[in-house]
Coordinates of C-alpha atoms and ligand atoms in Angstrom, one line a residue:
M192 CA -25.4 -11.9 -38.8
S193 CA -28.0 -9.4 -37.9
D194 CA -28.2 -7.6 -34.5
G195 CA -31.1 -9.7 -33.5
E196 CA -29.3 -12.9 -34.1
D197 CA -26.3 -11.6 -32.2
V198 CA -28.3 -11.1 -29.0
V199 CA -29.6 -14.7 -29.4
R200 CA -26.0 -15.9 -29.9
R201 CA -24.9 -14.2 -26.7
E202 CA -27.8 -15.7 -24.8
R203 CA -26.9 -19.2 -26.2
F204 CA -23.3 -18.9 -24.9
S205 CA -23.9 -17.5 -21.4
G206 CA -27.5 -18.1 -20.5
G207 CA -27.2 -21.7 -19.1
P208 CA -26.7 -23.1 -15.6
A209 CA -23.2 -21.7 -15.5
R210 CA -24.5 -18.1 -16.0
E211 CA -23.6 -17.0 -12.5
F212 CA -20.3 -18.7 -12.4
L213 CA -19.3 -17.0 -15.7
S214 CA -20.5 -13.5 -14.6
S215 CA -18.3 -10.9 -13.0
L216 CA -21.1 -8.3 -13.1
A217 CA -21.4 -8.0 -9.3
A218 CA -17.6 -7.7 -8.7
D219 CA -17.4 -5.3 -11.6
E220 CA -19.2 -2.6 -9.7
R221 CA -15.7 -1.6 -8.7
I222 CA -14.9 -0.7 -12.3
F223 CA -18.2 0.7 -13.3
E224 CA -17.1 4.3 -13.4
A225 CA -13.8 3.2 -15.0
D226 CA -15.7 1.5 -17.8
V227 CA -17.8 4.6 -18.4
A228 CA -14.7 6.7 -18.7
V229 CA -13.0 4.1 -20.9
D230 CA -16.0 4.0 -23.2
R231 CA -16.1 7.8 -23.4
A232 CA -12.5 8.2 -24.3
H233 CA -12.8 5.4 -26.9
V234 CA -15.8 6.9 -28.5
V235 CA -14.3 10.4 -28.6
M236 CA -11.2 8.9 -30.3
L237 CA -13.4 6.9 -32.7
A238 CA -15.2 10.2 -33.7
E239 CA -11.9 12.2 -34.0
Q240 CA -10.5 9.5 -36.3
G241 CA -13.7 9.4 -38.4
I242 CA -14.3 5.8 -37.4
V243 CA -17.8 6.7 -36.2
D244 CA -19.6 9.8 -37.2
D245 CA -20.1 12.7 -34.8
E246 CA -23.9 12.2 -34.6
T247 CA -23.5 8.5 -33.5
A248 CA -20.7 9.5 -31.1
S249 CA -23.0 12.1 -29.6
E250 CA -25.8 9.6 -29.2
I251 CA -23.5 7.1 -27.6
L252 CA -22.0 9.6 -25.3
T253 CA -25.4 10.9 -24.2
A254 CA -26.5 7.3 -23.5
L255 CA -23.4 6.8 -21.5
S256 CA -24.3 9.7 -19.3
V257 CA -27.7 8.1 -18.7
V258 CA -26.0 4.9 -17.8
E259 CA -23.7 6.7 -15.5
V260 CA -26.5 8.5 -13.7
N261 CA -28.5 5.4 -13.3
G262 CA -25.6 3.6 -11.8
H263 CA -24.3 0.0 -11.7
E264 CA -27.4 -1.2 -10.0
A265 CA -29.6 -0.3 -12.9
L266 CA -27.5 -2.1 -15.5
P267 CA -29.2 -4.9 -17.5
D268 CA -28.0 -8.4 -16.9
G269 CA -24.8 -9.3 -18.6
E270 CA -21.7 -11.4 -18.4
D271 CA -19.8 -8.5 -17.1
V272 CA -20.0 -4.7 -16.7
H273 CA -18.6 -4.2 -20.2
A274 CA -21.3 -6.2 -21.9
A275 CA -24.0 -4.8 -19.6
I276 CA -23.1 -1.2 -20.4
E277 CA -23.0 -1.9 -24.0
T278 CA -26.4 -3.5 -23.8
A279 CA -27.7 -0.4 -22.0
V280 CA -26.2 1.9 -24.6
V281 CA -27.8 -0.2 -27.4
E282 CA -31.1 -0.1 -25.6
E283 CA -30.9 3.8 -25.5
V284 CA -29.4 4.4 -29.0
G285 CA -30.6 1.4 -31.0
P286 CA -28.2 -0.7 -33.2
D287 CA -25.9 2.3 -33.8
G288 CA -25.0 2.0 -30.1
G289 CA -23.2 -1.2 -31.1
R290 CA -20.6 1.0 -32.9
M291 CA -19.1 1.8 -29.5
H292 CA -17.3 -1.6 -29.5
T293 CA -15.6 -0.9 -32.9
A294 CA -11.9 -1.4 -32.8
R295 CA -11.7 -2.9 -29.3
S296 CA -12.3 -6.0 -27.4
R297 CA -13.4 -6.7 -23.8
N298 CA -9.8 -7.9 -23.4
D299 CA -8.2 -4.5 -23.8
E300 CA -11.2 -2.9 -22.3
V301 CA -11.1 -4.8 -19.0
A302 CA -7.4 -4.5 -18.6
T303 CA -7.7 -0.7 -19.1
C304 CA -10.6 -0.5 -16.6
I305 CA -8.6 -2.4 -13.9
R306 CA -5.6 -0.1 -14.4
Y307 CA -7.8 3.0 -14.3
R308 CA -9.4 2.0 -11.1
L309 CA -6.3 0.6 -9.4
R310 CA -4.5 3.9 -9.9
E311 CA -6.9 5.6 -7.6
D312 CA -6.8 2.8 -5.1
L313 CA -3.0 2.8 -5.1
L314 CA -3.0 6.5 -4.4
D315 CA -5.4 6.0 -1.5
A316 CA -3.1 3.3 -0.1
I317 CA -0.1 5.6 -0.5
E318 CA -2.0 8.4 1.2
A319 CA -2.8 6.2 4.2
T320 CA 0.9 5.3 4.3
L321 CA 1.9 8.9 4.2
A322 CA -0.5 9.7 7.1
L323 CA 0.9 6.9 9.1
R324 CA 4.5 8.2 8.4
E325 CA 3.4 11.7 9.3
A326 CA 2.1 10.5 12.7
L327 CA 5.3 8.5 13.3
V328 CA 7.5 11.5 12.5
A329 CA 5.4 13.9 14.7
R330 CA 5.4 11.5 17.6
A331 CA 9.1 10.7 17.1
E332 CA 9.9 14.4 17.3
E333 CA 7.8 14.8 20.4
H334 CA 9.5 11.8 22.0
A335 CA 13.0 12.2 20.5
E336 CA 14.4 12.1 24.0
T337 CA 11.9 9.9 25.8
L338 CA 14.0 6.9 27.1
A339 CA 12.8 3.5 26.2
P340 CA 14.1 -0.1 26.5
G341 CA 15.2 -1.6 23.2
Y342 CA 14.8 -5.3 22.6
T343 CA 16.3 -8.0 20.5
H344 CA 14.6 -11.4 20.7
L345 CA 12.1 -9.5 22.8
Q346 CA 14.8 -9.5 25.6
P347 CA 16.1 -6.2 27.1
A348 CA 19.0 -5.2 24.9
Q349 CA 20.0 -1.5 25.0
P350 CA 18.4 1.7 26.0
T351 CA 17.0 3.8 23.2
T352 CA 14.2 6.3 22.7
V353 CA 10.6 6.2 21.7
G354 CA 11.4 8.6 18.9
H355 CA 14.2 6.4 17.5
F356 CA 11.9 3.3 17.6
L357 CA 9.1 5.2 15.9
L358 CA 11.3 6.5 13.2
S359 CA 12.6 3.0 12.4
Y360 CA 9.1 2.2 11.2
E361 CA 8.8 5.5 9.3
R362 CA 11.9 4.5 7.3
A363 CA 10.5 1.1 6.5
L364 CA 7.2 2.7 5.4
A365 CA 9.1 5.2 3.2
R366 CA 10.4 2.2 1.3
D367 CA 6.9 0.7 1.1
T368 CA 5.8 4.0 -0.3
A369 CA 8.5 3.9 -2.9
R370 CA 7.4 0.4 -4.0
L371 CA 3.8 1.5 -4.2
L372 CA 4.8 4.6 -6.3
D373 CA 6.8 2.2 -8.6
A374 CA 3.8 0.0 -8.9
Y375 CA 1.6 3.0 -9.7
E376 CA 4.0 4.0 -12.5
R377 CA 3.8 0.7 -14.2
T378 CA 0.0 0.4 -13.6
N379 CA -0.5 3.8 -15.2
R380 CA -0.2 2.5 -18.9
S381 CA -3.0 2.1 -21.3
P382 CA -3.8 -1.3 -23.0
L383 CA -6.7 0.2 -25.0
G384 CA -6.5 -0.2 -28.8
A385 CA -4.8 -3.6 -28.5
A386 CA -8.3 -5.1 -29.3
A387 CA -8.4 -8.8 -28.7
F388 CA -4.7 -9.2 -28.7
A389 CA -3.6 -8.6 -32.3
G390 CA -4.5 -5.0 -33.0
T391 CA -7.2 -3.7 -35.3
P392 CA -7.5 -2.6 -39.0
F393 CA -9.1 0.6 -37.8
D394 CA -6.9 3.7 -37.7
V395 CA -7.1 4.1 -33.9
D396 CA -5.1 6.7 -32.0
R397 CA -4.0 4.8 -28.9
E398 CA -1.9 7.7 -27.5
R399 CA -5.0 9.9 -27.7
V400 CA -7.1 7.5 -25.7
A401 CA -4.3 7.1 -23.2
D402 CA -4.1 10.8 -22.8
L403 CA -7.8 11.2 -22.4
L404 CA -7.7 8.7 -19.6
G405 CA -4.7 10.2 -17.9
F406 CA -2.3 7.3 -18.6
D407 CA 1.4 8.0 -19.0
G408 CA 1.6 6.0 -22.2
V409 CA 0.4 2.8 -23.9
L410 CA 1.5 -0.8 -23.6
A411 CA 2.7 -1.0 -27.2
N412 CA 2.6 -4.7 -28.0
A413 CA -1.1 -5.6 -28.3
T414 CA -0.7 -9.2 -27.0
D415 CA 1.3 -8.0 -24.1
A416 CA -1.2 -5.2 -23.4
V417 CA -4.2 -7.6 -22.9
S418 CA -2.2 -10.5 -21.3
A419 CA -0.2 -8.4 -18.8
R420 CA -1.3 -8.6 -15.1
D421 CA 2.2 -8.1 -13.7
F422 CA 0.9 -4.7 -12.6
L423 CA -1.5 -6.5 -10.4
F424 CA 1.0 -8.7 -8.6
E425 CA 3.5 -5.9 -8.4
S426 CA 0.9 -3.7 -6.7
V427 CA -0.3 -6.5 -4.5
A428 CA 3.4 -7.4 -3.6
A429 CA 3.9 -3.8 -2.6
L430 CA 0.7 -3.9 -0.6
A431 CA 1.7 -7.1 1.1
G432 CA 5.0 -5.5 2.0
L433 CA 3.2 -2.5 3.5
A434 CA 0.9 -4.8 5.4
T435 CA 3.9 -6.7 6.7
T436 CA 5.5 -3.5 7.9
V437 CA 2.3 -2.4 9.6
S438 CA 1.9 -5.8 11.2
G439 CA 5.4 -5.4 12.8
L440 CA 4.5 -2.0 14.1
A441 CA 1.1 -3.3 15.4
E442 CA 2.8 -6.2 17.2
D443 CA 5.4 -3.9 18.9
L444 CA 2.6 -1.6 20.1
V445 CA 0.6 -4.6 21.3
V446 CA 3.6 -5.8 23.3
Y447 CA 4.3 -2.2 24.6
S448 CA 0.8 -1.7 25.7
N449 CA 1.0 -5.1 27.5
R450 CA 4.0 -3.7 29.4
G451 CA 2.3 -0.4 30.2
F452 CA 4.7 1.6 28.0
V453 CA 1.9 2.9 25.7
E454 CA -1.8 3.4 26.1
L455 CA -4.0 3.5 23.1
D456 CA -6.7 6.1 22.8
D457 CA -10.2 4.8 23.7
D458 CA -11.1 5.2 20.0
Y459 CA -8.5 2.5 19.1
A460 CA -9.2 0.1 21.9
S461 CA -12.0 -2.4 22.7
T462 CA -13.2 -3.9 25.9
S463 CA -14.4 -7.3 26.9
S464 CA -18.1 -8.4 27.1
I465 CA -17.4 -10.2 30.4
M466 CA -14.3 -8.7 32.0
P467 CA -15.2 -5.1 33.0
Q468 CA -11.6 -3.9 33.5
K469 CA -10.3 -4.7 30.1
K470 CA -9.0 -2.3 27.5
N471 CA -7.7 -4.3 24.6
P472 CA -5.6 -3.1 21.6
D473 CA -8.0 -4.8 19.1
T474 CA -7.5 -2.3 16.3
L475 CA -3.8 -3.1 16.3
E476 CA -4.4 -6.8 16.4
L477 CA -6.6 -6.5 13.4
A478 CA -4.0 -4.3 11.6
R479 CA -1.5 -7.0 12.4
A480 CA -3.8 -9.7 10.9
V481 CA -4.2 -7.8 7.6
A482 CA -0.8 -9.1 6.5
G483 CA -2.7 -12.4 6.2
D484 CA -5.2 -10.9 3.7
A485 CA -2.6 -9.2 1.6
H486 CA -0.3 -12.2 1.5
A487 CA -3.3 -14.4 0.6
G488 CA -4.1 -12.0 -2.3
L489 CA -0.5 -12.2 -3.5
S490 CA -0.3 -15.9 -3.5
G491 CA -3.8 -16.2 -5.0
L492 CA -2.8 -13.9 -7.8
L493 CA 0.5 -15.5 -8.6
T494 CA -1.1 -19.0 -8.5
T495 CA -3.8 -17.9 -10.9
L496 CA -1.4 -16.2 -13.3
K497 CA 1.2 -18.9 -13.2
G498 CA 1.4 -20.8 -16.5
L499 CA -1.4 -18.8 -18.2
P500 CA -0.9 -18.8 -21.9
R501 CA -1.2 -15.8 -24.1
A502 CA -3.4 -13.8 -24.7
Y503 CA -6.7 -13.6 -22.8
N504 CA -8.0 -16.4 -20.6
R505 CA -11.0 -16.2 -18.4
D506 CA -8.9 -17.1 -15.4
L507 CA -7.9 -13.4 -15.4
Q508 CA -11.4 -12.5 -14.2
R509 CA -10.7 -14.2 -10.9
A510 CA -7.3 -12.6 -10.6
T511 CA -8.6 -9.1 -10.3
P512 CA -10.6 -9.3 -7.0
H513 CA -7.4 -10.4 -5.2
A514 CA -6.0 -6.9 -5.9
W515 CA -9.2 -5.1 -4.7
D516 CA -9.2 -7.1 -1.5
A517 CA -5.5 -6.5 -0.8
V518 CA -5.6 -2.8 -1.5
D519 CA -8.7 -2.3 0.7
A520 CA -7.3 -4.3 3.6
A521 CA -3.8 -2.8 3.5
T522 CA -5.2 0.8 3.2
D523 CA -7.5 0.2 6.2
A524 CA -4.6 -1.2 8.2
A525 CA -2.3 1.7 7.4
D526 CA -5.1 4.1 8.1
V527 CA -6.0 2.7 11.5
A528 CA -2.3 2.3 12.5
G529 CA -1.9 6.0 11.7
G530 CA -4.7 7.0 13.9
A531 CA -3.6 4.7 16.8
V532 CA 0.0 6.1 16.6
A533 CA -1.2 9.7 16.4
T534 CA -3.4 9.4 19.5
A535 CA -1.5 7.0 21.7
T536 CA 0.0 8.1 25.1
W537 CA 3.5 7.1 25.9
N538 CA 4.1 6.4 29.6
E539 CA 7.4 8.2 30.1
S540 CA 8.0 7.1 33.7
E541 CA 7.4 3.4 33.0
L542 CA 9.6 3.6 29.9
A543 CA 12.4 5.3 31.8
A544 CA 12.3 2.7 34.5
A545 CA 12.3 -0.1 32.0
A546 CA 15.1 1.4 29.9
G547 CA 17.8 0.3 32.3
E548 CA 16.3 -2.9 33.4
G549 CA 18.1 -6.1 32.5
F550 CA 21.5 -4.5 32.4
T551 CA 20.8 -2.8 29.1
T552 CA 23.8 -0.6 29.5
A553 CA 26.2 -3.6 29.4
T554 CA 27.2 -3.0 25.8
G555 CA 28.0 0.7 26.6
V556 CA 30.3 -0.4 29.4
A557 CA 32.1 -2.8 27.1
D558 CA 32.3 -0.1 24.5
L559 CA 33.9 2.2 27.1
L560 CA 36.5 -0.3 28.0
A561 CA 37.2 -1.0 24.3
S562 CA 37.8 2.7 23.8
H563 CA 40.3 2.6 26.6
G564 CA 42.6 -0.1 25.2
V565 CA 40.8 -3.3 26.2
P566 CA 40.1 -5.6 23.1
F567 CA 36.3 -5.5 22.6
R568 CA 36.0 -9.3 23.0
T569 CA 37.9 -9.2 26.3
A570 CA 35.7 -6.3 27.5
H571 CA 32.6 -8.3 26.5
E572 CA 33.8 -11.2 28.6
M573 CA 34.5 -9.0 31.6
V574 CA 31.1 -7.3 31.5
A575 CA 29.4 -10.6 31.0
T576 CA 31.1 -11.8 34.2
A577 CA 29.9 -8.7 36.0
A578 CA 26.4 -9.2 34.6
E579 CA 26.1 -12.5 36.6
S580 CA 26.9 -10.8 39.9
G581 CA 25.0 -7.5 40.2
A582 CA 25.7 -5.4 37.1
D583 CA 26.8 -2.4 39.2
Y584 CA 30.1 -0.7 39.6
D585 CA 31.3 -3.1 42.3
A586 CA 30.5 -6.1 40.2
L587 CA 32.3 -4.6 37.2
D588 CA 35.3 -3.8 39.4
A589 CA 35.5 -7.4 40.7
A590 CA 35.1 -8.7 37.2
A591 CA 38.0 -6.4 36.0
E592 CA 40.2 -7.9 38.7
S593 CA 39.3 -11.5 37.8
V594 CA 39.2 -11.2 34.0
L595 CA 41.7 -8.4 33.3
G596 CA 43.9 -8.8 36.3
D597 CA 43.6 -5.1 37.4
P598 CA 40.9 -3.0 39.1
L599 CA 38.5 -1.1 36.8
D600 CA 40.0 2.3 37.5
A601 CA 43.3 1.1 36.1
Y602 CA 41.6 1.3 32.7
V603 CA 39.0 4.1 33.0
D604 CA 37.9 6.4 35.7
R605 CA 34.9 5.7 37.8
A606 CA 32.8 8.7 36.7
A607 CA 33.0 7.5 33.1
V608 CA 31.8 4.0 34.1
E609 CA 28.9 5.4 36.2
A610 CA 27.9 7.5 33.2
A611 CA 28.0 4.4 30.9
L612 CA 25.6 2.7 33.4
D613 CA 23.1 5.5 33.1
P614 CA 20.5 4.8 30.4
A615 CA 20.2 8.5 29.3
E616 CA 24.0 8.8 29.0
S617 CA 24.1 5.6 27.2
V618 CA 21.6 6.9 24.6
A619 CA 23.4 10.2 24.3
S620 CA 26.7 8.4 23.7
R621 CA 25.4 6.6 20.6
D622 CA 25.6 9.5 18.3
S623 CA 26.8 7.7 15.2
A624 CA 24.8 8.4 12.1
G625 CA 21.4 6.8 12.5
G626 CA 21.8 6.3 16.3
P627 CA 19.4 7.5 19.0
A628 CA 21.5 10.3 20.4
P629 CA 19.7 13.7 20.0
E630 CA 22.1 15.1 17.3
A631 CA 21.8 11.9 15.2
M632 CA 18.0 11.9 15.7
A633 CA 17.7 15.5 14.6
D634 CA 19.4 14.6 11.3
Q635 CA 17.0 11.6 10.9
L636 CA 14.0 13.6 11.7
A637 CA 14.9 16.2 9.1
A638 CA 15.6 13.6 6.5
A639 CA 12.3 11.9 7.2
A640 CA 10.4 15.2 6.9
D641 CA 12.0 15.9 3.6
A642 CA 11.3 12.4 2.2
L643 CA 7.7 12.8 3.3
D644 CA 7.4 16.1 1.5
A645 CA 8.8 14.7 -1.7
D646 CA 6.4 11.7 -1.6
R647 CA 3.5 14.0 -0.8
E648 CA 4.4 16.0 -3.9
A649 CA 4.6 12.9 -6.0
V650 CA 1.1 11.9 -4.9
E651 CA -0.3 15.4 -5.5
A652 CA 1.2 15.4 -9.0
A653 CA -0.4 12.1 -9.7
H654 CA -3.8 13.3 -8.5
E655 CA -3.5 16.5 -10.5
S656 CA -2.7 14.7 -13.7
L657 CA -5.6 12.4 -13.2
A658 CA -7.9 15.3 -12.4
A659 CA -6.7 17.2 -15.5
A660 CA -7.4 14.2 -17.7
R661 CA -10.9 13.8 -16.2
E662 CA -11.5 17.5 -17.1
T663 CA -10.2 17.1 -20.6
L664 CA -12.2 14.1 -21.2
Q665 CA -15.3 15.8 -19.9
S666 CA -14.9 18.8 -22.1
E667 CA -14.3 16.6 -25.1
V668 CA -17.4 14.6 -24.3
N669 CA -19.3 17.9 -24.0
E670 CA -18.4 18.8 -27.5
Y671 CA -20.6 15.9 -28.7
A672 CA -23.2 15.3 -26.0
Ligands
LIG112 N1 -15.2 -10.1 -17.2 C1 -14.0 -10.3 -17.9 C2 -12.8 -10.2 -17.0 O1 -12.9 -9.7 -15.9 C3 -13.8 -9.3 -19.0 C4 -13.2 -9.8 -20.3 C5 -13.9 -10.9 -20.9 N2 -13.3 -11.2 -22.2 C6 -13.5 -12.3 -22.8 N3 -12.9 -12.5 -24.0 N4 -14.3 -13.2 -22.4 O2 -11.7 -10.6 -17.3

């Protein structure tokens, strides 16, 4: 079939009333630059392998630079960005431009483009997560000894510190970071050279293309390479996890701001169009809601992928945008939460007053009795009795008489009980590993700072390796164009 007939054939198969429904061209703007890079690496490899001659490679690479400069907007119509760029190259070069698509298919091409782009997006998401963690560690350090009420079931539970509370979220976000880095690692593999799904008779160098594009290796099995979208749901699952962590943090801060424990900086608050006095934590409410976007993306993706046969099916075109939506939303949420945390003001006097409200030191008193020979369950019973009638020393003394049969000072001296009733002493006493006492907090702060450094280095290394690949590819392209 001649080239002229080929164009007609393409028109026949995608020019009808379903044209728009079929096309991913608009959504593909996201992978425009990725496709140009993938085309470049492929053409360089084709030339190196003698599959296209250097002059043709040079013409194609020059045309790709024109396409790149003109941008996605200027592309001719096409079923997708891959077809449109190819058309633009053929328009520039003539029929020889069609040699660009030798030894590949849009199936391996699109999978490579998505991975290429998602890598950057995952790094952005990780960086937003690191910034949030950094803010949490900095504020935790600053408020390591700022008393705060701790809750279970949203009921006053035990005194803790703002620092300990904040670090709890940093730890969760460290695991979110680890999941994102894992997803990055499996995303960063090249499908290119798989062709449609069954390889190619051309002597392609798949490793070379992977190198030029900064991938850590290839997906060896050609059918797997074009079919696989587990990197998408793994990434989106990690992002949904991140969004879930952020939603919890946002919810806690909304509740704390409601109680006057924390005030958001004006930049992170909104007011009301009717109620002049209002300062609302809208940014955190939106950050809390992003879990909905990310979870929708995950379930959309998994539903689309479920039961798909090998190797390429057009359903995959609708899988991809779920990942873009999820990564954008989760990154924004982490970003905004980081800013809100970094700039919020903690109201130390309100917090200190609330730290002891609701007999939050009750557990400490029971612990004290248990460390002086009373079985913990009996001590629990005794303190519960006291809780009903005042929760002070006298109430505890009366409860000791009635439940234990002896006055309180038969078990433990009064000064120790008074200390246990003090929220600050209560916090200081809980110095077990991971607890809120200052020594235990110092260890946790140091560990968090170390973990943060290590994760920063991992992201730096990933950025550097991508930048190095971009440079190599550019200098290889310059050899021809
Ligand atoms: N636009 C398509 C996608 O996003 C590209 C691959 C099309 N391949 C095909 N054989 N129809 O998945």
